[in-house]
Amino acid sequence: MEAIEAEIKKLSSQIEDIEVLLHKLHEDWTVQERNCYGDHMELRKEKEQLRKEREQLRVKEAQLRSLLILEKGNVSMEVDVSAFDPSSYKPRETKIFPFFDPVVEEYLNLFGDNALLARDNAIKQVNEIVSNRQTEKYKPIICGTSRGMGKTAFMEAIGKQYVKPELKCELIGEALAYGRVLSFDFAGVSVSEAIPSQEEIQAFFTRLMIYFLCSLFHGTLVDGIHFQRISVFSQVRNAHGKPGRFGRWLDNCLQLSADDMMDEYIRLTNIAFGVKSNAPPVFLLDEVQGLCLSTAIQSKFDNNQVVNHTYLSYLLTQLAGKHKPVCICTGTNSGNIMDVTEKSRIFPQFIFLTSLHLEEDYKTFWIQRTAFKNTDPQKIVQATKNDEDIINALVYASYQVPRLLLLAHEAWFEFRRSSSSTDLVRPLQDFEEKAVEYYSEMTSFIFNSDLETNEIPHILMSCGVHWKVSNVNSCVPGTKILWSSLIQKAIVFPYLDHCYVIPFSLLWAAKTPNDRKSGDYTRTKEGIKAKCASLIPNLDIENLFVSYDELRRLDLYNLGLRYESLLASSLAVKYYLCRFENNHQAFLPLLSIYDIDRKDTATKKSLSNISVDMSSGIHLPAQECFVNSPDVPLAVIHNQKSHNAHHDILLPAKTSSETNQLFLLPVSCKASFDLSPKETIRIQLKTSKQDGAPPVRLLLWMYLGNNRNEGKYAGDVVFLDGSGCCNGLALDMFILLKKLNSQNNKSPA
């Protein structure tokens, strides 16, 4: 009001000055009437111009006086409006995040800092990026992966700091304390509604901050402004023209850039909370895959070609100012943003979420989920020792993907609430039905007309072994299918080490034509198996994938044989896929086929000069094959038909120093945690069990052990656990089963 009164006083003074000038002109008028006509006309024009200015000033003065009357009325109306009370703001209790999933919020509120499982490394990555955010290029965080991996829960837990005490982020915590954590869900509010055109991308964050301030301070006074909630986000851009100080504040803010609006956001929250905090806002954007639309806005010029921004890349560029706020985006796709923004002001940082592969994590999840579901005190469900096999079967049938794991728990919970049976069939069937319903696109995968029949086997094989995907915008080996497209369609899911798994059991359970007459044979399970076997002779694609229910039924001998088949098939497939990256070269370095941890320098040194040729697929000899057997095929030789074979697998190899001399590299496979006795290993180091048999050059020993007692065999034996070629989930199932059998002191039934 003081500003308005000052402006009115200024205008009154200007009007008085004009009146003085007009009076002087009137006195001069009679003089000019006696002089020349030209001078008279000039005075007339000047007088008319002054009158026009006087009228304009009078109109403006009248408008300001009307506004002053209205403002005084507003003040009288707002006398009873209370100032914002910081104690009323409870970030973990107050519903201040309108775009968050209320069920997720309820879950987080119940389990607090212990709610987030298997995400410690991802949280540490976020904290490190936040602590180093003031670099030349702005670093938005992108968590892009398959649907159902818990991205939204992860982002919400970070935003509300539902993390372990040692993982809390001071900057995010400070922003949360002062109402500066803002969320938006591009699935709940469509992209076309949130950002109607590319011209409005620049205004998005400004509007989001206005929306949150109006929600945060609704019904209270902050800096003399009586804030009112804007019920729908899309109405923010039409909120101008409201009366009073609030209306003028809105009109002014709608013209601000994202950076300037952050200044205003920080200013108002500092006033409201009575603090002097410089913590910038934290933006949490969910389901950003809808923003992977191209714009006409140039991002870079590369190789005589213009590369344009996407909605997402240009949106994030709006934050690359002085504040460099924390921004976490989640979605199934980021629109090749790294390439798009290569020469822009931002440098996106990627966070990868994995499945709940650790036993302690999925067991804790099961316990927490059971407590969350037990809302009826009259029907409390508890897991007992008799549930062990059912739960393990469901956990591994879910591939430990968070959403599938949740559906598996629902199947068990509903089953256990109505039955005390230990039968596995019904809960597994119920789970499959729930999973098929939720991931409908997955179960139609085999019949997907977008995929060529030759591409399906390559996708299955790439997910059936330890195949690292360093760039999701690269193609599946042997195809033109981008990994990102499979991720977005929820066909594949991240596991460990940038590897992806495919829910094979769910795909294989899908109803497909089972004979040549009823449909396209190449798209049936039989047709796909045949195609895989034609690409890699004697490969049974099912050997790459195991189920807990299958393993628990095997006796010790057949369990060992199943482990051998997994290793032999994985080696053959990994070799086949690696050839696509090596111009189909026949002999490939063993270290390009079997991934070794970079810290394991001793193993790398032992294998560095060995190359293998397995171009003939898998060979299953009728009679046992030995290291010194003549005329063997260039294949993974698996002695599965020979009971108690001396060496389980043989690999055709040569060394870099003896390129013309082929030898067979023996592999012993033991589905065991314990290292075999010294005598057993001594015999394995011979070419055969016969007395006086010459020694082998080198022995690969694959088992489930922990490498504790292996140093004494250095130079003679290389101990491996299979993780460098097999898919991690399959190995984890063997490990779990062996552990349970050991605990129960019994062999598999």
XYZ file of C-alpha atoms in Angstrom:
749
model
C 0.000 0.000 0.000
C 2.846 2.395 0.784
C 4.211 1.927 -2.718
C 0.803 2.683 -4.252
C 0.386 5.837 -2.129
C 3.870 7.011 -3.137
C 3.048 6.442 -6.803
C -0.234 8.424 -6.469
C 1.652 11.303 -4.842
C 4.168 11.272 -7.684
C 1.413 11.338 -10.311
C -0.392 14.230 -8.541
C 2.811 16.222 -8.616
C 3.239 15.582 -12.349
C -0.369 16.676 -13.010
C 0.227 19.912 -11.065
C 3.340 20.592 -13.151
C 1.317 20.183 -16.336
C -1.342 22.540 -14.978
C 1.335 25.190 -14.403
C 2.625 24.739 -17.953
C -0.888 24.996 -19.406
C -1.518 28.228 -17.468
C 1.717 29.694 -18.811
C 0.766 28.673 -22.352
C -2.608 30.408 -21.919
C -0.822 33.664 -20.971
C 1.436 33.355 -23.988
C -1.544 32.650 -26.235
C -2.810 36.295 -26.374
C 0.694 37.485 -27.225
C 1.036 34.994 -30.086
C -2.357 35.900 -31.462
C -0.789 39.285 -32.307
C 2.261 37.634 -33.889
C 2.690 35.333 -36.877
C 0.341 32.468 -37.604
C 3.103 29.818 -37.510
C 4.087 30.518 -33.943
C 0.432 30.401 -32.985
C -0.018 26.910 -34.461
C 3.058 25.586 -32.641
C 1.631 26.755 -29.308
C -1.686 25.059 -30.125
C 0.038 21.714 -30.778
C 2.076 21.959 -27.575
C -1.034 22.783 -25.579
C -2.965 19.800 -27.015
C -0.061 17.474 -26.256
C 0.086 18.649 -22.636
C -3.649 18.163 -22.250
C -3.355 14.628 -23.603
C -0.551 13.833 -21.147
C -2.613 15.334 -18.318
C -5.587 13.086 -19.163
C -3.377 9.980 -19.276
C -1.924 10.828 -15.875
C -5.379 11.460 -14.439
C -6.591 8.016 -15.706
C -3.565 6.320 -14.179
C -4.077 8.240 -10.925
C -7.731 7.141 -10.803
C -6.714 3.497 -11.369
C -4.173 3.635 -8.566
C -6.678 5.259 -6.194
C -9.151 2.442 -6.991
C -6.399 -0.149 -6.401
C -5.537 1.564 -3.117
C -9.147 1.312 -1.967
C -9.189 -2.406 -2.966
C -5.873 -3.049 -1.250
C -7.129 -1.409 1.949
C -10.182 -3.647 1.721
C -7.962 -6.738 1.312
C -5.905 -5.757 4.310
C -9.036 -5.437 6.405
C -10.158 -8.845 5.112
C -6.733 -10.407 5.883
C -6.492 -9.059 9.414
C -7.739 -12.440 10.685
C -5.481 -14.500 8.352
C -2.642 -16.083 10.305
C 0.975 -16.003 9.260
C 2.464 -19.327 8.129
C 3.348 -21.494 11.134
C 6.551 -23.516 10.510
C 5.560 -26.014 13.220
C 2.551 -27.055 11.123
C 4.877 -28.282 8.396
C 5.868 -31.912 8.916
C 7.471 -33.186 5.712
C 7.086 -36.854 6.612
C 3.476 -36.534 7.738
C 1.953 -33.619 5.854
C 0.609 -34.451 2.386
C 2.818 -31.929 0.631
C 3.810 -34.129 -2.295
C 0.666 -34.231 -4.437
C 2.227 -36.277 -7.219
C 3.577 -39.122 -5.080
C 1.906 -42.534 -4.910
C -0.082 -42.547 -1.611
C 0.515 -46.311 -1.164
C 4.266 -45.810 -1.462
C 4.049 -42.920 0.996
C 2.153 -45.115 3.449
C 4.777 -47.863 3.100
C 7.658 -45.418 3.622
C 5.942 -43.835 6.615
C 5.481 -47.276 8.198
C 9.068 -48.522 7.830
C 10.875 -45.164 7.814
C 14.616 -45.236 7.308
C 14.568 -49.038 6.855
C 12.002 -49.081 4.049
C 14.447 -48.886 1.139
C 16.196 -52.208 0.456
C 19.187 -53.055 -1.759
C 19.699 -49.422 -2.715
C 22.690 -48.357 -0.588
C 25.077 -48.074 -3.546
C 22.567 -46.090 -5.592
C 21.985 -43.704 -2.661
C 25.742 -43.224 -2.271
C 25.952 -42.346 -5.969
C 23.214 -39.749 -5.577
C 24.943 -38.219 -2.555
C 28.253 -38.029 -4.387
C 26.658 -36.312 -7.396
C 24.879 -33.835 -5.102
C 28.078 -32.993 -3.231
C 29.871 -32.299 -6.547
C 27.030 -30.478 -8.262
C 28.763 -27.070 -8.498
C 30.782 -27.939 -11.586
C 30.882 -26.205 -14.947
C 28.211 -28.472 -16.395
C 24.936 -29.100 -14.609
C 24.439 -32.726 -13.515
C 20.817 -33.893 -13.396
C 20.369 -37.451 -12.120
C 18.525 -39.954 -14.282
C 17.342 -43.332 -13.047
C 16.101 -45.023 -16.196
C 15.235 -48.699 -16.182
C 12.436 -51.222 -16.651
C 8.949 -50.740 -15.254
C 8.557 -52.307 -11.818
C 12.109 -51.817 -10.510
C 11.008 -49.495 -7.689
C 12.164 -46.228 -9.278
C 9.335 -44.122 -7.823
C 9.813 -45.514 -4.311
C 13.564 -44.912 -4.594
C 13.097 -41.300 -5.686
C 10.469 -40.582 -3.037
C 12.619 -42.101 -0.292
C 15.543 -39.907 -1.382
C 13.323 -36.811 -1.465
C 11.874 -37.460 1.993
C 15.201 -38.826 3.266
C 13.820 -42.222 4.243
C 17.331 -43.652 4.153
C 19.739 -45.065 6.703
C 21.286 -42.432 9.002
C 24.734 -42.860 7.484
C 23.318 -42.311 3.965
C 21.392 -39.101 4.616
C 22.224 -36.120 2.393
C 22.637 -32.830 4.268
C 21.633 -30.644 1.311
C 18.470 -32.619 0.502
C 17.621 -32.789 4.200
C 17.919 -29.007 4.484
C 15.749 -28.487 1.405
C 13.164 -30.883 2.839
C 13.109 -29.056 6.184
C 12.174 -25.780 4.480
C 9.601 -26.987 1.962
C 11.920 -27.066 -1.037
C 11.376 -30.632 -2.268
C 9.064 -30.609 -5.288
C 7.729 -33.589 -7.220
C 5.948 -34.130 -10.516
C 4.536 -37.258 -12.171
C 4.378 -37.084 -15.973
C 2.158 -40.163 -16.019
C -0.388 -38.779 -13.566
C -0.430 -35.459 -15.451
C 0.076 -36.006 -19.171
C 2.964 -34.318 -20.958
C 0.551 -32.492 -23.263
C -1.203 -31.080 -20.196
C 1.962 -30.241 -18.250
C 3.895 -28.828 -21.215
C 1.440 -28.154 -24.061
C 4.142 -27.099 -26.534
C 7.899 -26.811 -26.827
C 7.565 -23.033 -26.373
C 6.331 -23.677 -22.821
C 9.233 -25.909 -21.749
C 11.061 -22.914 -20.297
C 8.084 -22.067 -18.071
C 7.588 -25.535 -16.544
C 9.829 -25.236 -13.463
C 8.595 -21.707 -12.749
C 4.999 -22.938 -12.784
C 5.893 -25.967 -10.666
C 7.449 -23.739 -7.999
C 4.410 -21.427 -8.021
C 2.138 -24.470 -7.660
C 4.094 -25.808 -4.678
C 4.374 -22.453 -2.906
C 0.609 -21.968 -3.209
C 0.062 -25.468 -1.805
C 2.661 -25.102 0.960
C 1.411 -21.728 2.217
C -2.307 -22.151 1.421
C -4.565 -20.074 3.662
C -1.682 -18.265 5.390
C 0.257 -15.016 5.068
C 3.893 -14.938 3.974
C 5.530 -11.554 3.303
C 2.072 -9.966 3.350
C 0.798 -12.303 0.616
C -2.351 -14.294 1.333
C -1.592 -17.562 -0.504
C -4.337 -19.611 -2.098
C -3.985 -23.151 -3.402
C -4.179 -23.733 -7.161
C -6.112 -26.989 -7.378
C -4.805 -28.301 -10.721
C -1.289 -27.825 -12.068
C -2.486 -26.975 -15.580
C -4.345 -23.965 -14.139
C -1.117 -22.277 -13.043
C -0.494 -20.767 -16.467
C -3.993 -19.233 -16.389
C -3.728 -17.957 -12.818
C -2.778 -14.376 -13.744
C -5.135 -11.435 -13.253
C -6.192 -12.294 -9.696
C -6.939 -9.307 -7.401
C -4.758 -8.018 -4.603
C -1.155 -8.601 -3.700
C -1.415 -12.352 -4.306
C -2.550 -11.667 -7.869
C 0.278 -9.229 -8.514
C 2.746 -11.731 -7.069
C 1.423 -14.410 -9.425
C 1.588 -12.089 -12.429
C 5.168 -11.175 -11.637
C 6.323 -14.757 -10.977
C 4.832 -16.104 -14.200
C 7.295 -13.879 -16.078
C 10.359 -15.194 -14.222
C 12.967 -17.631 -15.480
C 13.556 -20.874 -13.543
C 16.669 -19.369 -11.931
C 14.898 -16.166 -10.856
C 11.918 -18.137 -9.568
C 14.313 -20.209 -7.444
C 15.514 -16.940 -5.893
C 11.907 -16.091 -5.052
C 11.208 -19.618 -3.736
C 14.239 -19.447 -1.441
C 13.348 -15.889 -0.329
C 9.771 -16.771 0.628
C 10.610 -20.036 2.385
C 13.356 -18.283 4.352
C 10.791 -15.684 5.491
C 8.180 -18.350 6.272
C 10.518 -20.593 8.267
C 12.517 -17.741 9.827
C 15.856 -19.011 8.506
C 18.675 -17.942 6.209
C 19.190 -21.064 4.103
C 20.680 -21.088 0.625
C 19.719 -24.706 -0.085
C 18.239 -24.817 -3.603
C 15.010 -26.657 -4.420
C 15.100 -30.407 -5.089
C 13.090 -31.508 -8.128
C 11.787 -35.089 -8.394
C 10.405 -35.911 -11.852
C 8.726 -39.287 -12.350
C 7.898 -41.150 -15.603
C 9.978 -38.854 -17.819
C 9.917 -41.294 -20.749
C 6.974 -39.280 -22.055
C 9.343 -36.319 -22.507
C 11.511 -38.099 -25.080
C 9.795 -36.117 -27.824
C 11.916 -34.248 -30.313
C 11.850 -30.448 -30.510
C 12.972 -27.998 -33.174
C 15.474 -26.505 -30.710
C 19.082 -27.179 -31.688
C 21.346 -28.839 -29.129
C 24.475 -29.354 -31.214
C 25.854 -29.431 -34.742
C 27.839 -32.583 -35.354
C 29.291 -33.980 -38.592
C 27.316 -31.485 -40.661
C 24.152 -32.641 -38.943
C 21.895 -30.723 -36.570
C 20.969 -32.606 -33.390
C 17.872 -31.200 -31.710
C 16.904 -31.267 -28.062
C 14.183 -33.528 -26.737
C 11.603 -32.111 -24.349
C 13.534 -33.784 -21.506
C 17.007 -32.522 -22.432
C 15.796 -28.963 -23.026
C 13.750 -29.027 -19.809
C 16.773 -30.041 -17.736
C 18.867 -27.367 -19.435
C 16.617 -24.772 -17.758
C 18.193 -25.735 -14.427
C 21.777 -25.134 -15.593
C 21.996 -21.675 -14.010
C 23.552 -20.314 -10.838
C 21.642 -22.537 -8.377
C 22.245 -25.936 -10.034
C 19.469 -27.555 -7.969
C 19.238 -31.285 -7.303
C 17.048 -32.935 -9.932
C 16.276 -36.656 -10.001
C 14.379 -38.089 -12.971
C 12.989 -41.603 -13.275
C 11.491 -43.401 -16.246
C 11.873 -46.320 -18.607
C 13.660 -44.229 -21.231
C 15.722 -41.038 -21.341
C 15.679 -40.496 -25.098
C 19.403 -40.999 -25.817
C 20.017 -37.919 -23.691
C 23.783 -38.388 -23.412
C 24.248 -38.017 -27.157
C 21.730 -35.163 -27.426
C 23.392 -33.110 -24.674
C 27.015 -33.886 -25.547
C 27.792 -30.228 -26.290
C 25.157 -28.577 -24.125
C 25.279 -27.115 -20.619
C 24.261 -30.349 -18.885
C 25.998 -33.655 -18.215
C 23.381 -36.245 -17.113
C 24.399 -38.723 -14.428
C 22.857 -42.202 -14.530
C 21.843 -44.300 -11.536
C 21.103 -48.005 -12.038
C 18.803 -50.031 -9.812
C 19.209 -53.795 -9.521
C 16.893 -56.560 -8.411
C 16.739 -57.634 -4.739
C 19.284 -60.384 -5.345
C 20.678 -60.671 -1.810
C 18.942 -63.194 0.432
C 18.831 -60.774 3.377
C 17.137 -58.137 1.197
C 14.330 -60.222 -0.260
C 13.722 -61.889 3.109
C 13.423 -58.467 4.759
C 11.104 -57.382 1.951
C 8.914 -60.429 2.599
C 8.726 -59.685 6.336
C 7.965 -55.995 5.796
C 5.375 -56.668 3.129
C 3.652 -59.208 5.387
C 3.499 -56.649 8.213
C 2.159 -54.023 5.776
C -0.594 -56.376 4.533
C -1.643 -57.565 8.004
C -4.333 -54.936 8.508
C -6.953 -57.315 9.897
C -6.053 -58.360 13.479
C -8.490 -61.260 13.175
C -6.628 -62.754 10.178
C -2.926 -62.305 10.869
C -0.716 -64.163 8.349
C 2.729 -65.372 9.422
C 5.403 -67.261 7.495
C 6.497 -70.533 9.105
C 9.271 -73.042 8.484
C 6.861 -74.944 6.233
C 6.678 -71.916 3.942
C 10.388 -72.009 3.125
C 10.089 -73.875 -0.184
C 6.986 -71.953 -1.288
C 8.584 -68.575 -0.587
C 11.901 -69.487 -2.214
C 10.113 -70.804 -5.298
C 8.084 -67.593 -5.561
C 11.102 -65.341 -4.940
C 13.059 -66.921 -7.769
C 10.024 -67.133 -10.042
C 9.804 -63.344 -9.615
C 13.435 -62.944 -10.758
C 13.682 -60.725 -7.652
C 12.298 -57.814 -9.684
C 10.597 -55.573 -7.064
C 7.197 -55.443 -8.791
C 7.206 -59.166 -9.569
C 8.379 -59.843 -6.021
C 5.431 -57.832 -4.731
C 3.049 -59.869 -6.917
C 4.685 -63.078 -5.680
C 4.123 -61.980 -2.092
C 0.479 -61.175 -2.840
C 0.005 -64.674 -4.284
C 1.535 -66.258 -1.172
C -0.320 -63.957 1.257
C -3.716 -64.676 -0.294
C -2.917 -68.401 -0.463
C -1.723 -68.563 3.135
C -4.707 -66.565 4.426
C -7.054 -69.215 3.076
C -4.982 -72.401 3.321
C -2.299 -74.100 5.427
C -1.182 -76.353 2.550
C 2.502 -76.554 1.581
C 1.679 -77.300 -2.068
C 3.699 -75.161 -4.474
C 1.446 -75.417 -7.504
C -1.400 -73.072 -6.584
C 0.634 -70.048 -5.354
C 2.966 -70.345 -8.360
C -0.002 -70.471 -10.726
C -1.628 -67.500 -8.968
C 1.618 -65.571 -9.233
C 1.987 -66.320 -12.944
C -1.552 -65.078 -13.566
C -0.866 -61.842 -11.675
C 2.456 -61.327 -13.445
C 0.999 -62.000 -16.888
C -1.787 -59.510 -16.192
C 0.598 -56.791 -14.991
C 3.225 -57.337 -17.703
C 0.920 -58.183 -20.584
C 3.463 -56.942 -23.130
C 6.001 -59.451 -21.827
C 3.833 -62.479 -22.423
C 3.054 -61.419 -25.985
C 6.777 -61.108 -26.621
C 7.064 -64.296 -28.699
C 4.258 -63.202 -31.011
C 5.405 -59.571 -31.252
C 5.135 -58.661 -34.927
C 7.820 -55.978 -34.440
C 10.415 -58.680 -33.822
C 11.835 -60.920 -36.491
C 11.906 -64.602 -35.582
C 15.707 -64.550 -35.776
C 15.865 -61.821 -33.139
C 13.982 -63.641 -30.391
C 16.689 -66.313 -29.826
C 19.399 -63.640 -29.641
C 17.472 -61.705 -26.995
C 16.940 -64.872 -24.954
C 20.600 -65.848 -25.261
C 21.888 -62.369 -24.323
C 19.752 -62.406 -21.163
C 20.631 -66.013 -20.419
C 24.347 -65.347 -19.865
C 26.549 -62.750 -18.179
C 26.323 -60.150 -20.952
C 27.205 -56.608 -19.874
C 25.222 -53.795 -21.486
C 27.397 -50.698 -21.253
C 25.024 -48.582 -23.346
C 21.259 -49.193 -23.383
C 21.097 -47.481 -26.765
C 23.227 -50.245 -28.266
C 21.740 -53.255 -30.051
C 21.269 -56.773 -28.761
C 24.068 -58.827 -30.407
C 22.997 -60.226 -33.782
C 19.943 -57.926 -34.032
C 18.902 -54.346 -34.719
C 16.863 -54.266 -31.504
C 17.902 -51.584 -29.019
C 18.207 -52.659 -25.409
C 16.361 -49.461 -24.459
C 13.289 -50.605 -26.399
C 13.199 -53.893 -24.459
C 13.661 -52.022 -21.185
C 10.854 -49.608 -21.996
C 8.508 -52.479 -22.867
C 9.411 -54.276 -19.602
C 10.722 -57.319 -21.483
C 14.098 -57.307 -19.713
C 15.134 -56.216 -16.211
C 18.499 -55.229 -14.694
C 20.175 -57.758 -12.437
C 23.848 -57.158 -11.620
C 26.980 -55.806 -13.328
C 24.919 -54.045 -16.028
C 23.481 -57.405 -17.077
C 19.805 -57.943 -17.866
C 17.549 -60.909 -17.181
C 14.392 -61.925 -18.977
C 11.565 -63.626 -17.021
C 12.000 -66.794 -19.038
C 9.625 -68.937 -17.001
C 6.803 -66.429 -17.526
C 7.475 -66.231 -21.262
C 7.701 -69.990 -21.522
C 4.439 -70.358 -19.597
C 2.610 -68.172 -22.135
C 0.086 -69.982 -24.282
C 1.575 -70.451 -27.726
C 0.715 -72.690 -30.673
C 2.315 -76.043 -29.963
C 2.365 -77.557 -33.417
C 3.142 -76.494 -36.971
C -0.509 -76.490 -38.062
C -1.845 -74.040 -35.482
C 0.395 -71.072 -36.231
C 3.823 -69.795 -37.166
C 6.082 -72.641 -36.017
C 9.097 -70.337 -35.754
C 7.305 -68.383 -32.998
C 6.437 -71.424 -30.896
C 8.622 -72.634 -28.051
C 9.614 -75.636 -30.142
C 10.431 -73.401 -33.085
C 12.554 -71.039 -30.964
C 14.432 -73.967 -29.407
C 15.104 -75.339 -32.887
C 16.358 -71.964 -34.086
C 18.717 -71.670 -31.102
C 20.072 -75.154 -31.802
C 20.654 -74.218 -35.453
C 22.641 -71.137 -34.420
C 24.632 -73.039 -31.765
C 24.595 -76.803 -32.468
C 23.240 -78.888 -29.573
C 22.242 -75.836 -27.521
C 19.126 -76.337 -25.429
C 18.105 -72.762 -24.631
C 16.327 -73.997 -21.494
C 19.712 -74.979 -20.015
C 20.547 -71.273 -19.551
C 17.560 -70.751 -17.258
C 16.851 -72.693 -14.084
C 14.013 -72.588 -11.595
C 14.107 -73.227 -7.880
C 11.290 -75.741 -8.192
C 13.294 -77.662 -10.792
C 16.518 -77.747 -8.750
C 14.884 -78.830 -5.486
C 13.670 -82.037 -7.151
C 17.129 -83.163 -8.283
C 19.364 -85.627 -6.470
C 23.024 -84.754 -5.900
C 24.284 -86.347 -9.120
C 21.702 -84.701 -11.380
C 22.143 -81.392 -9.568
C 25.836 -81.536 -10.488
C 24.961 -82.455 -14.077
C 22.549 -79.518 -14.255
C 25.346 -77.216 -13.064
C 27.622 -78.581 -15.798
C 24.941 -77.983 -18.443
C 24.514 -74.402 -17.268
C 28.266 -73.756 -17.525
C 28.726 -75.519 -20.881
C 25.727 -73.757 -22.448
C 26.763 -70.382 -21.044
C 30.295 -70.684 -22.411
C 29.002 -71.636 -25.867
C 26.467 -68.798 -25.967
C 28.904 -66.195 -24.618
C 31.416 -67.196 -27.302
C 28.744 -66.986 -30.008
C 27.634 -63.498 -28.902
C 31.198 -62.207 -28.564
C 31.904 -63.079 -32.195
C 29.482 -60.332 -33.275
C 31.818 -57.821 -31.633
C 34.966 -59.391 -33.106
C 34.130 -59.616 -36.814
C 33.170 -63.278 -36.403
C 36.772 -64.188 -35.671
C 37.164 -67.886 -34.793
C 39.736 -67.789 -31.976
C 38.760 -65.314 -29.264
C 40.672 -64.431 -26.087
C 39.237 -66.406 -23.190
C 39.116 -63.192 -21.158
C 36.714 -61.682 -23.715
C 34.332 -64.580 -23.096
C 34.721 -65.002 -19.361
C 34.561 -61.710 -17.412
C 37.078 -61.397 -14.597
C 37.007 -58.758 -11.872
C 39.597 -56.109 -12.687
C 41.116 -56.541 -9.213
C 41.788 -60.241 -9.834
C 45.141 -59.689 -11.500
C 46.409 -63.217 -10.786
C 43.568 -64.893 -12.696
C 43.890 -62.406 -15.544
C 47.591 -63.162 -15.811
C 46.953 -66.927 -15.932
C 44.370 -66.647 -18.712
C 45.689 -63.658 -20.659
C 47.539 -65.641 -23.330
C 44.784 -68.223 -24.005
C 42.316 -68.049 -26.902
C 39.504 -70.505 -27.584
C 37.532 -71.615 -30.638
C 34.027 -72.990 -29.966
C 32.553 -72.166 -33.368
C 30.943 -75.616 -33.718
C 28.697 -75.060 -30.721
C 28.354 -77.813 -28.115
C 29.629 -81.360 -28.637
C 28.111 -84.186 -26.557
C 30.356 -87.178 -27.283
C 28.922 -90.669 -26.880
C 32.245 -91.812 -25.430
C 34.281 -89.813 -22.924
C 36.616 -87.271 -24.457
C 40.027 -86.598 -22.880
C 42.535 -83.762 -23.049
C 44.669 -85.804 -25.442
C 41.821 -87.208 -27.567
C 42.476 -86.775 -31.306
C 40.192 -85.220 -33.962
C 37.884 -83.347 -31.625
C 35.510 -80.689 -32.971
C 36.012 -76.989 -32.281
C 33.221 -76.849 -29.741
C 32.448 -76.831 -26.028
C 32.957 -80.532 -25.372
C 30.646 -81.647 -22.581
C 31.090 -85.191 -21.278
C 27.557 -85.326 -19.869
C 26.896 -88.773 -21.338
C 29.871 -90.264 -19.481
C 29.150 -91.006 -15.826
C 31.990 -89.775 -13.592
C 33.984 -88.398 -16.533
C 37.541 -87.357 -15.687
C 37.007 -83.803 -16.923
C 33.477 -82.480 -17.289
C 34.144 -79.927 -20.047
C 36.961 -79.407 -22.561
C 37.634 -76.212 -24.524
C 39.690 -76.136 -27.781
C 42.417 -73.563 -27.145
C 45.783 -72.208 -28.156
C 48.284 -69.810 -26.611
C 49.569 -66.562 -28.054
C 53.084 -68.030 -28.174
C 51.995 -71.272 -29.904
C 49.412 -70.084 -32.386
C 49.572 -73.237 -34.517
C 49.317 -75.732 -31.666
C 45.783 -76.611 -30.543
C 45.193 -78.122 -27.117
C 42.169 -78.928 -24.982
C 41.710 -76.868 -21.841
C 40.034 -79.015 -19.154
C 37.250 -77.727 -16.913
C 36.086 -79.408 -13.714
C 32.626 -78.406 -12.466
C 31.547 -78.878 -8.861
C 28.184 -77.612 -7.583
C 29.701 -77.251 -4.142
C 30.931 -74.588 -1.710
C 33.870 -76.684 -0.559
C 37.119 -77.234 -2.356
C 37.685 -80.900 -3.224
C 40.345 -82.887 -1.335
C 43.988 -82.508 -2.418
C 44.035 -86.007 -3.913
C 41.015 -85.253 -6.107
C 42.617 -82.078 -7.428
C 45.948 -83.911 -7.941
C 44.210 -86.485 -10.151
C 42.320 -83.748 -12.032
C 45.650 -82.131 -12.887
C 46.468 -85.235 -14.976
C 45.231 -85.863 -18.496
C 43.448 -89.001 -17.249
C 42.965 -91.098 -14.109
C 45.542 -93.651 -15.238
C 48.772 -93.921 -13.310
C 51.599 -92.092 -15.008
C 49.285 -89.887 -17.078
C 51.030 -86.623 -18.052
C 49.914 -83.343 -16.440
C 47.544 -80.890 -18.087
C 48.789 -77.421 -19.045
C 46.219 -75.672 -16.900
C 42.979 -76.654 -15.161
C 39.864 -74.490 -14.822
C 37.983 -75.358 -11.638
C 34.424 -74.019 -11.534
C 32.574 -74.260 -8.249
C 30.422 -72.179 -5.885
C 33.237 -71.596 -3.383
C 34.753 -68.472 -1.937
C 38.408 -68.705 -3.064
C 39.837 -69.040 0.456
C 42.216 -71.992 0.062
C 43.235 -71.681 -3.548
C 46.561 -69.845 -3.448
C 48.569 -73.048 -3.050
C 47.472 -74.193 -6.515
C 48.630 -70.990 -8.245
C 49.975 -71.642 -11.720
C 48.279 -75.049 -12.036
C 44.606 -74.322 -11.367
C 42.418 -71.275 -12.035
C 39.401 -71.260 -9.728
C 36.230 -69.645 -11.075
C 32.663 -69.456 -9.777
C 30.854 -69.284 -13.130
C 29.757 -65.674 -12.674
C 31.853 -64.518 -15.627
C 29.708 -66.417 -18.124
C 26.452 -67.538 -16.431
C 23.488 -65.313 -15.628
C 23.649 -64.310 -11.971
C 20.141 -65.424 -11.105
C 20.810 -69.028 -12.125
C 23.958 -69.175 -10.004
C 22.148 -67.582 -7.064
C 19.557 -70.358 -7.192
C 22.255 -73.040 -6.982
C 23.886 -71.192 -4.085
C 20.590 -70.845 -2.197
C 19.640 -74.480 -2.672
C 23.045 -75.753 -1.572
C 22.921 -73.465 1.469
C 19.466 -74.695 2.470
C 20.479 -78.326 1.984
C 23.551 -77.718 4.115
C 21.457 -76.073 6.850
C 18.935 -78.879 6.809
C 21.723 -81.454 6.625
C 19.949 -83.356 3.885
C 20.288 -83.942 0.163
C 17.684 -82.566 -2.271
C 14.471 -84.554 -2.255
